[in-house]
mmCIF file of C-alpha atoms and ligand atoms in Angstrom:
data_model
loop_
_atom_site.group_PDB
_atom_site.id
_atom_site.type_symbol
_atom_site.label_atom_id
_atom_site.label_comp_id
_atom_site.label_asym_id
_atom_site.label_seq_id
_atom_site.Cartn_x
_atom_site.Cartn_y
_atom_site.Cartn_z
ATOM 1 C CA UNK A 1 16.081 -20.466 35.294
ATOM 2 C CA UNK A 2 14.301 -23.515 36.726
ATOM 3 C CA UNK A 3 16.741 -26.386 36.920
ATOM 4 C CA UNK A 4 14.096 -29.015 36.317
ATOM 5 C CA UNK A 5 13.502 -28.384 32.583
ATOM 6 C CA UNK A 6 13.889 -31.529 30.552
ATOM 7 C CA UNK A 7 14.425 -32.089 26.838
ATOM 8 C CA UNK A 8 14.308 -35.178 24.671
ATOM 9 C CA UNK A 9 16.868 -35.085 21.845
ATOM 10 C CA UNK A 10 16.559 -37.064 18.608
ATOM 11 C CA UNK A 11 19.858 -38.919 18.360
ATOM 12 C CA UNK A 12 20.723 -40.359 14.960
ATOM 13 C CA UNK A 13 24.340 -41.153 15.749
ATOM 14 C CA UNK A 14 25.685 -38.340 13.577
ATOM 15 C CA UNK A 15 27.484 -35.194 14.604
ATOM 16 C CA UNK A 16 24.616 -32.712 14.310
ATOM 17 C CA UNK A 17 22.326 -34.370 16.817
ATOM 18 C CA UNK A 18 25.260 -34.869 19.179
ATOM 19 C CA UNK A 19 26.102 -31.157 19.068
ATOM 20 C CA UNK A 20 22.481 -30.049 19.355
ATOM 21 C CA UNK A 21 22.030 -32.070 22.541
ATOM 22 C CA UNK A 22 25.319 -30.817 23.917
ATOM 23 C CA UNK A 23 24.450 -27.134 23.301
ATOM 24 C CA UNK A 24 21.233 -27.560 25.265
ATOM 25 C CA UNK A 25 22.927 -29.506 28.059
ATOM 26 C CA UNK A 26 25.388 -26.625 28.393
ATOM 27 C CA UNK A 27 22.466 -24.466 29.498
ATOM 28 C CA UNK A 28 21.658 -26.737 32.418
ATOM 29 C CA UNK A 29 18.828 -28.666 30.746
ATOM 30 C CA UNK A 30 18.389 -32.351 31.611
ATOM 31 C CA UNK A 31 18.592 -34.167 28.253
ATOM 32 C CA UNK A 32 17.722 -37.740 27.345
ATOM 33 C CA UNK A 33 18.085 -39.132 23.830
ATOM 34 C CA UNK A 34 15.686 -41.050 21.640
ATOM 35 C CA UNK A 35 16.743 -43.087 18.623
ATOM 36 C CA UNK A 36 14.287 -44.581 16.151
ATOM 37 C CA UNK A 37 14.864 -47.965 14.535
ATOM 38 C CA UNK A 38 13.088 -48.037 11.173
ATOM 39 C CA UNK A 39 14.794 -51.092 9.664
ATOM 40 C CA UNK A 40 16.413 -48.879 7.015
ATOM 41 C CA UNK A 41 19.076 -47.502 9.354
ATOM 42 C CA UNK A 42 22.645 -47.693 8.136
ATOM 43 C CA UNK A 43 23.862 -47.891 11.714
ATOM 44 C CA UNK A 44 25.861 -50.921 12.651
ATOM 45 C CA UNK A 45 24.738 -53.023 9.705
ATOM 46 C CA UNK A 46 27.073 -52.846 6.724
ATOM 47 C CA UNK A 47 29.717 -51.663 9.168
ATOM 48 C CA UNK A 48 29.554 -55.009 10.869
ATOM 49 C CA UNK A 49 29.322 -57.123 7.709
ATOM 50 C CA UNK A 50 31.663 -55.830 5.079
ATOM 51 C CA UNK A 51 35.419 -56.185 5.066
ATOM 52 C CA UNK A 52 36.013 -52.820 3.439
ATOM 53 C CA UNK A 53 34.324 -51.225 6.444
ATOM 54 C CA UNK A 54 36.675 -52.967 8.842
ATOM 55 C CA UNK A 55 38.869 -49.938 9.411
ATOM 56 C CA UNK A 56 35.915 -48.142 10.938
ATOM 57 C CA UNK A 57 34.908 -48.942 14.485
ATOM 58 C CA UNK A 58 32.046 -51.444 14.762
ATOM 59 C CA UNK A 59 29.693 -49.659 17.031
ATOM 60 C CA UNK A 60 26.189 -48.349 17.265
ATOM 61 C CA UNK A 61 26.809 -44.658 16.815
ATOM 62 C CA UNK A 62 23.634 -43.581 18.607
ATOM 63 C CA UNK A 63 24.764 -45.467 21.722
ATOM 64 C CA UNK A 64 28.249 -44.067 21.313
ATOM 65 C CA UNK A 65 26.879 -40.510 21.095
ATOM 66 C CA UNK A 66 24.792 -41.035 24.222
ATOM 67 C CA UNK A 67 27.851 -42.347 25.997
ATOM 68 C CA UNK A 68 29.906 -39.325 24.924
ATOM 69 C CA UNK A 69 27.192 -37.030 26.214
ATOM 70 C CA UNK A 70 26.622 -39.064 29.367
ATOM 71 C CA UNK A 71 22.873 -39.235 28.746
ATOM 72 C CA UNK A 72 20.270 -41.985 28.730
ATOM 73 C CA UNK A 73 19.283 -43.264 25.281
ATOM 74 C CA UNK A 74 15.842 -44.688 24.559
ATOM 75 C CA UNK A 75 15.704 -46.831 21.419
ATOM 76 C CA UNK A 76 12.249 -46.992 19.863
ATOM 77 C CA UNK A 77 11.322 -49.739 17.393
ATOM 78 C CA UNK A 78 9.029 -48.057 14.862
ATOM 79 C CA UNK A 79 9.324 -50.601 12.035
ATOM 80 C CA UNK A 80 5.593 -51.282 11.649
ATOM 81 C CA UNK A 81 4.305 -47.729 11.985
ATOM 82 C CA UNK A 82 7.062 -46.418 9.745
ATOM 83 C CA UNK A 83 5.800 -48.457 6.784
ATOM 84 C CA UNK A 84 3.067 -45.934 6.117
ATOM 85 C CA UNK A 85 5.706 -43.179 5.929
ATOM 86 C CA UNK A 86 7.703 -45.109 3.322
ATOM 87 C CA UNK A 87 4.728 -46.348 1.330
ATOM 88 C CA UNK A 88 2.525 -43.228 1.351
ATOM 89 C CA UNK A 89 4.581 -40.098 1.961
ATOM 90 C CA UNK A 90 2.253 -37.105 1.812
ATOM 91 C CA UNK A 91 5.147 -34.845 0.845
ATOM 92 C CA UNK A 92 6.663 -37.307 -1.621
ATOM 93 C CA UNK A 93 10.172 -38.695 -1.995
ATOM 94 C CA UNK A 94 13.566 -37.040 -2.297
ATOM 95 C CA UNK A 95 16.109 -37.967 -4.959
ATOM 96 C CA UNK A 96 15.570 -41.672 -4.172
ATOM 97 C CA UNK A 97 12.902 -43.458 -2.127
ATOM 98 C CA UNK A 98 13.664 -41.291 0.905
ATOM 99 C CA UNK A 99 10.542 -39.668 2.332
ATOM 100 C CA UNK A 100 12.646 -37.265 4.438
ATOM 101 C CA UNK A 101 10.036 -34.631 5.178
ATOM 102 C CA UNK A 102 7.355 -37.124 6.228
ATOM 103 C CA UNK A 103 10.004 -39.064 8.130
ATOM 104 C CA UNK A 104 11.076 -36.020 10.144
ATOM 105 C CA UNK A 105 7.460 -35.102 10.876
ATOM 106 C CA UNK A 106 6.773 -38.665 12.010
ATOM 107 C CA UNK A 107 9.857 -38.889 14.238
ATOM 108 C CA UNK A 108 9.274 -35.507 15.866
ATOM 109 C CA UNK A 109 5.664 -36.528 16.461
ATOM 110 C CA UNK A 110 6.847 -39.762 18.108
ATOM 111 C CA UNK A 111 9.282 -37.762 20.235
ATOM 112 C CA UNK A 112 6.391 -35.469 21.187
ATOM 113 C CA UNK A 113 4.331 -38.446 22.358
ATOM 114 C CA UNK A 114 7.313 -39.640 24.374
ATOM 115 C CA UNK A 115 7.882 -36.149 25.787
ATOM 116 C CA UNK A 116 4.300 -35.876 26.974
ATOM 117 C CA UNK A 117 4.208 -39.388 28.398
ATOM 118 C CA UNK A 118 7.414 -38.799 30.358
ATOM 119 C CA UNK A 119 6.862 -35.265 31.638
ATOM 120 C CA UNK A 120 9.546 -33.611 29.483
ATOM 121 C CA UNK A 121 9.307 -29.994 28.283
ATOM 122 C CA UNK A 122 10.650 -29.801 24.766
ATOM 123 C CA UNK A 123 12.285 -31.616 21.828
ATOM 124 C CA UNK A 124 15.747 -31.035 20.387
ATOM 125 C CA UNK A 125 16.912 -31.950 16.893
ATOM 126 C CA UNK A 126 20.201 -31.406 15.055
ATOM 127 C CA UNK A 127 18.508 -29.914 11.997
ATOM 128 C CA UNK A 128 20.300 -27.087 10.175
ATOM 129 C CA UNK A 129 18.599 -24.839 7.625
ATOM 130 C CA UNK A 130 19.756 -25.666 4.117
ATOM 131 C CA UNK A 131 21.686 -28.773 5.168
ATOM 132 C CA UNK A 132 19.456 -31.280 3.400
ATOM 133 C CA UNK A 133 17.477 -30.626 0.231
ATOM 134 C CA UNK A 134 14.115 -31.914 1.426
ATOM 135 C CA UNK A 135 13.474 -31.745 5.145
ATOM 136 C CA UNK A 136 15.927 -29.042 6.196
ATOM 137 C CA UNK A 137 14.941 -26.070 4.057
ATOM 138 C CA UNK A 138 13.751 -22.714 5.361
ATOM 139 C CA UNK A 139 10.275 -23.429 4.007
ATOM 140 C CA UNK A 140 10.037 -27.044 5.212
ATOM 141 C CA UNK A 141 11.353 -26.659 8.760
ATOM 142 C CA UNK A 142 8.128 -24.898 9.880
ATOM 143 C CA UNK A 143 6.207 -27.768 8.236
ATOM 144 C CA UNK A 144 7.972 -30.267 10.524
ATOM 145 C CA UNK A 145 7.168 -28.147 13.604
ATOM 146 C CA UNK A 146 3.524 -27.722 12.576
ATOM 147 C CA UNK A 147 2.597 -31.138 11.205
ATOM 148 C CA UNK A 148 4.339 -33.036 13.985
ATOM 149 C CA UNK A 149 2.249 -31.100 16.502
ATOM 150 C CA UNK A 150 5.394 -30.006 18.376
ATOM 151 C CA UNK A 151 5.123 -26.351 17.251
ATOM 152 C CA UNK A 152 7.168 -24.097 19.546
ATOM 153 C CA UNK A 153 8.341 -27.009 21.652
ATOM 154 C CA UNK A 154 10.687 -28.046 18.860
ATOM 155 C CA UNK A 155 14.163 -26.513 19.260
ATOM 156 C CA UNK A 156 16.928 -26.667 16.665
ATOM 157 C CA UNK A 157 19.882 -25.342 18.664
ATOM 158 C CA UNK A 158 22.295 -25.330 15.702
ATOM 159 C CA UNK A 159 20.229 -22.872 13.669
ATOM 160 C CA UNK A 160 17.826 -21.445 16.269
ATOM 161 C CA UNK A 161 18.939 -17.873 15.679
ATOM 162 C CA UNK A 162 17.699 -18.114 12.105
ATOM 163 C CA UNK A 163 14.244 -19.207 13.253
ATOM 164 C CA UNK A 164 11.488 -17.598 15.323
ATOM 165 C CA UNK A 165 12.061 -18.000 19.069
ATOM 166 C CA UNK A 166 10.871 -21.344 20.399
ATOM 167 C CA UNK A 167 8.925 -21.699 23.634
ATOM 168 C CA UNK A 168 12.034 -22.540 25.724
ATOM 169 C CA UNK A 169 13.646 -19.335 24.437
ATOM 170 C CA UNK A 170 10.526 -17.261 25.090
ATOM 171 C CA UNK A 171 10.242 -18.687 28.587
ATOM 172 C CA UNK A 172 13.915 -18.143 29.366
ATOM 173 C CA UNK A 173 14.675 -21.840 29.786
ATOM 174 C CA UNK A 174 17.240 -21.365 27.020
ATOM 175 C CA UNK A 175 19.283 -18.252 26.286
ATOM 176 C CA UNK A 176 18.870 -17.524 22.594
ATOM 177 C CA UNK A 177 22.252 -15.778 22.479
ATOM 178 C CA UNK A 178 23.960 -19.073 23.347
ATOM 179 C CA UNK A 179 22.297 -20.954 20.504
ATOM 180 C CA UNK A 180 23.663 -20.986 16.954
ATOM 181 C CA UNK A 181 22.911 -19.622 13.478
ATOM 182 C CA UNK A 182 24.349 -22.337 11.218
ATOM 183 C CA UNK A 183 22.935 -22.594 7.716
ATOM 184 C CA UNK A 184 23.772 -24.222 4.418
ATOM 185 C CA UNK A 185 25.536 -27.412 3.430
ATOM 186 C CA UNK A 186 28.978 -26.585 4.804
ATOM 187 C CA UNK A 187 30.048 -28.849 7.664
ATOM 188 C CA UNK A 188 32.716 -26.423 8.868
ATOM 189 C CA UNK A 189 30.661 -24.765 11.660
ATOM 190 C CA UNK A 190 29.782 -28.197 13.060
ATOM 191 C CA UNK A 191 33.396 -29.327 12.885
ATOM 192 C CA UNK A 192 34.524 -26.143 14.640
ATOM 193 C CA UNK A 193 31.924 -26.640 17.372
ATOM 194 C CA UNK A 194 32.972 -30.275 17.756
ATOM 195 C CA UNK A 195 36.580 -29.137 18.135
ATOM 196 C CA UNK A 196 35.466 -26.555 20.708
ATOM 197 C CA UNK A 197 33.906 -29.365 22.752
ATOM 198 C CA UNK A 198 36.923 -31.621 22.200
ATOM 199 C CA UNK A 199 34.798 -34.150 20.307
ATOM 200 C CA UNK A 200 36.708 -36.257 17.797
ATOM 201 C CA UNK A 201 36.006 -39.511 16.002
ATOM 202 C CA UNK A 202 32.351 -38.834 15.240
ATOM 203 C CA UNK A 203 30.405 -40.600 12.486
ATOM 204 C CA UNK A 204 30.211 -38.825 9.162
ATOM 205 C CA UNK A 205 27.305 -40.352 7.284
ATOM 206 C CA UNK A 206 27.461 -39.636 3.567
ATOM 207 C CA UNK A 207 24.109 -38.466 2.284
ATOM 208 C CA UNK A 208 21.866 -39.577 5.090
ATOM 209 C CA UNK A 209 21.197 -41.731 8.072
ATOM 210 C CA UNK A 210 19.325 -44.442 6.232
ATOM 211 C CA UNK A 211 19.477 -46.668 3.160
ATOM 212 C CA UNK A 212 16.491 -44.950 1.543
ATOM 213 C CA UNK A 213 18.790 -42.130 0.389
ATOM 214 C CA UNK A 214 20.945 -44.672 -1.449
ATOM 215 C CA UNK A 215 20.220 -44.914 -5.184
ATOM 216 C CA UNK A 216 21.065 -48.587 -5.547
ATOM 217 C CA UNK A 217 19.081 -49.551 -2.483
ATOM 218 C CA UNK A 218 16.069 -47.635 -3.812
ATOM 219 C CA UNK A 219 16.343 -49.418 -7.174
ATOM 220 C CA UNK A 220 16.217 -52.767 -5.320
ATOM 221 C CA UNK A 221 13.247 -51.698 -3.216
ATOM 222 C CA UNK A 222 11.344 -50.481 -6.295
ATOM 223 C CA UNK A 223 12.157 -53.791 -8.031
ATOM 224 C CA UNK A 224 10.767 -55.696 -5.028
ATOM 225 C CA UNK A 225 7.490 -53.781 -5.228
ATOM 226 C CA UNK A 226 7.250 -54.081 -9.022
ATOM 227 C CA UNK A 227 7.863 -57.803 -9.170
ATOM 228 C CA UNK A 228 5.497 -58.576 -6.299
ATOM 229 C CA UNK A 229 2.831 -56.379 -7.836
ATOM 230 C CA UNK A 230 2.241 -54.560 -4.557
ATOM 231 C CA UNK A 231 3.982 -51.982 -2.460
ATOM 232 C CA UNK A 232 4.700 -53.734 0.806
ATOM 233 C CA UNK A 233 7.661 -55.127 2.721
ATOM 234 C CA UNK A 234 8.612 -56.850 5.926
ATOM 235 C CA UNK A 235 11.737 -56.483 7.996
ATOM 236 C CA UNK A 236 13.481 -59.483 6.382
ATOM 237 C CA UNK A 237 12.901 -58.013 2.918
ATOM 238 C CA UNK A 238 14.533 -54.720 3.735
ATOM 239 C CA UNK A 239 17.414 -56.323 5.640
ATOM 240 C CA UNK A 240 18.215 -58.565 2.663
ATOM 241 C CA UNK A 241 18.215 -55.582 0.303
ATOM 242 C CA UNK A 242 21.231 -54.355 2.279
ATOM 243 C CA UNK A 243 23.390 -57.390 1.559
ATOM 244 C CA UNK A 244 24.800 -59.156 -1.466
ATOM 245 C CA UNK A 245 24.795 -58.540 -5.172
ATOM 246 C CA UNK A 246 21.238 -58.695 -6.549
ATOM 247 C CA UNK A 247 20.705 -60.055 -10.064
ATOM 248 C CA UNK A 248 17.291 -60.354 -11.658
ATOM 249 C CA UNK A 249 17.341 -62.513 -14.799
ATOM 250 C CA UNK A 250 13.543 -63.088 -14.788
ATOM 251 C CA UNK A 251 10.501 -61.413 -13.277
ATOM 252 C CA UNK A 252 9.722 -64.553 -11.212
ATOM 253 C CA UNK A 253 13.034 -64.716 -9.327
ATOM 254 C CA UNK A 254 16.266 -62.976 -8.482
ATOM 255 C CA UNK A 255 19.592 -64.088 -7.046
ATOM 256 C CA UNK A 256 21.080 -62.626 -3.886
ATOM 257 C CA UNK A 257 24.796 -63.424 -4.073
ATOM 258 C CA UNK A 258 27.004 -63.036 -0.998
ATOM 259 C CA UNK A 259 29.978 -60.825 -1.794
ATOM 260 C CA UNK A 260 32.160 -61.877 1.094
ATOM 261 C CA UNK A 261 32.368 -64.038 4.177
ATOM 262 C CA UNK A 262 30.471 -61.642 6.452
ATOM 263 C CA UNK A 263 27.568 -61.433 4.019
ATOM 264 C CA UNK A 264 27.509 -65.199 3.470
ATOM 265 C CA UNK A 265 27.265 -65.709 7.224
ATOM 266 C CA UNK A 266 24.472 -63.160 7.526
ATOM 267 C CA UNK A 267 22.563 -64.778 4.648
ATOM 268 C CA UNK A 268 22.977 -68.225 6.244
ATOM 269 C CA UNK A 269 20.358 -67.153 8.759
ATOM 270 C CA UNK A 270 17.811 -66.732 5.955
ATOM 271 C CA UNK A 271 18.659 -69.698 3.751
ATOM 272 C CA UNK A 272 15.865 -72.008 4.918
ATOM 273 C CA UNK A 273 13.291 -69.580 3.540
ATOM 274 C CA UNK A 274 14.756 -69.762 0.044
ATOM 275 C CA UNK A 275 15.878 -72.212 -2.588
ATOM 276 C CA UNK A 276 19.612 -71.700 -2.211
ATOM 277 C CA UNK A 277 22.873 -72.713 -3.850
ATOM 278 C CA UNK A 278 26.511 -73.080 -2.971
ATOM 279 C CA UNK A 279 29.449 -74.266 -5.074
ATOM 280 C CA UNK A 280 31.003 -77.484 -3.741
ATOM 281 C CA UNK A 281 33.848 -78.095 -6.201
ATOM 282 C CA UNK A 282 35.283 -74.590 -5.706
ATOM 283 C CA UNK A 283 34.918 -71.986 -3.048
ATOM 284 C CA UNK A 284 32.201 -69.455 -3.717
ATOM 285 C CA UNK A 285 29.245 -67.540 -2.429
ATOM 286 C CA UNK A 286 26.010 -68.569 -0.829
ATOM 287 C CA UNK A 287 23.228 -67.644 -3.270
ATOM 288 C CA UNK A 288 19.574 -67.219 -2.288
ATOM 289 C CA UNK A 289 16.889 -67.417 -4.977
ATOM 290 C CA UNK A 290 14.171 -64.953 -4.050
ATOM 291 C CA UNK A 291 10.830 -65.624 -5.746
ATOM 292 C CA UNK A 292 9.481 -68.730 -7.442
ATOM 293 C CA UNK A 293 12.066 -70.090 -9.859
ATOM 294 C CA UNK A 294 10.831 -72.867 -12.144
ATOM 295 C CA UNK A 295 13.020 -75.903 -13.007
ATOM 296 C CA UNK A 296 14.541 -74.180 -16.057
ATOM 297 C CA UNK A 297 15.496 -71.196 -13.910
ATOM 298 C CA UNK A 298 17.469 -73.418 -11.524
ATOM 299 C CA UNK A 299 19.984 -74.280 -14.232
ATOM 300 C CA UNK A 300 20.424 -70.617 -15.148
ATOM 301 C CA UNK A 301 20.848 -69.669 -11.485
ATOM 302 C CA UNK A 302 23.412 -72.454 -10.996
ATOM 303 C CA UNK A 303 25.451 -71.198 -13.956
ATOM 304 C CA UNK A 304 25.368 -67.692 -12.525
ATOM 305 C CA UNK A 305 26.394 -69.017 -9.105
ATOM 306 C CA UNK A 306 29.345 -70.746 -10.778
ATOM 307 C CA UNK A 307 30.256 -67.478 -12.485
ATOM 308 C CA UNK A 308 30.685 -65.798 -9.081
ATOM 309 C CA UNK A 309 32.721 -68.683 -7.624
ATOM 310 C CA UNK A 310 36.453 -69.373 -7.770
ATOM 311 C CA UNK A 311 35.615 -71.831 -10.546
ATOM 312 C CA UNK A 312 34.512 -69.085 -12.946
ATOM 313 C CA UNK A 313 37.173 -70.157 -15.495
ATOM 314 C CA UNK A 314 36.713 -73.905 -14.986
ATOM 315 C CA UNK A 315 34.897 -76.105 -17.507
ATOM 316 C CA UNK A 316 32.479 -77.331 -14.883
ATOM 317 C CA UNK A 317 31.531 -76.349 -11.376
ATOM 318 C CA UNK A 318 29.494 -78.465 -8.958
ATOM 319 C CA UNK A 319 26.648 -76.516 -7.400
ATOM 320 C CA UNK A 320 24.633 -77.884 -4.515
ATOM 321 C CA UNK A 321 20.994 -76.841 -4.732
ATOM 322 C CA UNK A 322 18.803 -76.978 -1.633
ATOM 323 C CA UNK A 323 15.037 -76.713 -1.964
ATOM 324 C CA UNK A 324 12.838 -75.014 0.622
ATOM 325 C CA UNK A 325 11.836 -78.454 1.943
ATOM 326 C CA UNK A 326 15.503 -79.247 2.643
ATOM 327 C CA UNK A 327 16.002 -81.672 -0.261
ATOM 328 C CA UNK A 328 19.394 -81.300 -1.940
ATOM 329 C CA UNK A 329 20.971 -82.272 -5.236
ATOM 330 C CA UNK A 330 24.149 -81.358 -7.042
ATOM 331 C CA UNK A 331 24.331 -79.976 -10.565
ATOM 332 C CA UNK A 332 27.471 -79.879 -12.713
ATOM 333 C CA UNK A 333 27.277 -76.659 -14.749
ATOM 334 C CA UNK A 334 29.358 -74.506 -17.061
ATOM 335 C CA UNK A 335 29.927 -71.060 -15.560
ATOM 336 C CA UNK A 336 28.018 -68.317 -17.353
ATOM 337 C CA UNK A 337 30.508 -66.172 -19.335
ATOM 338 C CA UNK A 338 30.568 -62.597 -18.024
ATOM 339 C CA UNK A 339 29.677 -61.159 -21.427
ATOM 340 C CA UNK A 340 26.453 -63.155 -21.482
ATOM 341 C CA UNK A 341 25.120 -61.476 -18.359
ATOM 342 C CA UNK A 342 23.110 -58.444 -19.507
ATOM 343 C CA UNK A 343 23.909 -55.282 -17.560
ATOM 344 C CA UNK A 344 20.254 -54.749 -16.721
ATOM 345 C CA UNK A 345 20.183 -57.967 -14.692
ATOM 346 C CA UNK A 346 22.223 -56.175 -12.019
ATOM 347 C CA UNK A 347 19.970 -54.255 -9.634
HETATM 348 S S1 SF4 B 1 17.608 -39.969 5.509
HETATM 349 FE FE1 SF4 B 1 16.141 -41.591 6.097
HETATM 350 S S2 SF4 B 1 16.003 -41.461 8.338
HETATM 351 FE FE2 SF4 B 1 16.944 -39.538 7.634
HETATM 352 S S3 SF4 B 1 15.205 -38.114 7.366
HETATM 353 FE FE3 SF4 B 1 15.544 -39.079 5.362
HETATM 354 S S4 SF4 B 1 14.161 -40.852 5.317
HETATM 355 FE FE4 SF4 B 1 14.365 -40.195 7.481
#
């Protein structure tokens, strides 16, 4: 077997891609990783912001995986190009606004471009037949290979024995007998293989590697498109959908309410772009008003801000309002009673 064969592995930060790369490395292949930053990635975002995530290590799991494997990791920013995948998925969405099949095709295609530009021989992914309802089905896995243009240069080491032999297997670069035949949603084979390699402490993403699989996040993204009257977004939009409690009392504006210190600090960086509020008589959240609130809306927003402050039971709460031009004023308002906030205001 030539010792110069090289593979590029898609590294999401989860266990499957880690194992897939490792299985191929075990056969003497030189492996480098590629990780795609779409803006929707869960990686390192909420983990770093929210208190309830504090028990978990704050790390970028893709980098951690590469470090465990001892391989180089290339991080590719695909935010702009990825918009077309999210906005116009040829194969449609999954249960939420996740265009998983188009996403996989796009990422494998990007890996193919990288492979060709860098003189590598094939692509490795951690896909497992039947693991995910949209992109990892027996009938959709060939679609990824075909529409990405990777064809037989795409190897899925965790389920390769259930698929036709890839080029590296046909050429003898990889021994098919040393690849795997995992299938279905059970995680047990992966956990057993991880134990075999002595790998512990890996990330266990629930549902997917990005926010688009999250129902609440998808509701907020759909609301953003509906209220703007067009399907578009920029990076700031999709980052802000990840933080805070979002309340939409009117079509022309919504409130983004920091839920804790970490979120308030993160939102601080955006406040100059928005009319924003903060309680001054009591401690409470930073609130950004997204949209174009009119003067009557400011009073409503201030009462809602008071509701989410420590002064929620007080007769009056002082709320400092800062306009986009930097001008400030303070309003004394009565906190909005909880039972007067309609449930459908919460996104
Ligand atoms: S979960 Fe997100 S990143 Fe993963 S395949 Fe689906 S759309 Fe792509």
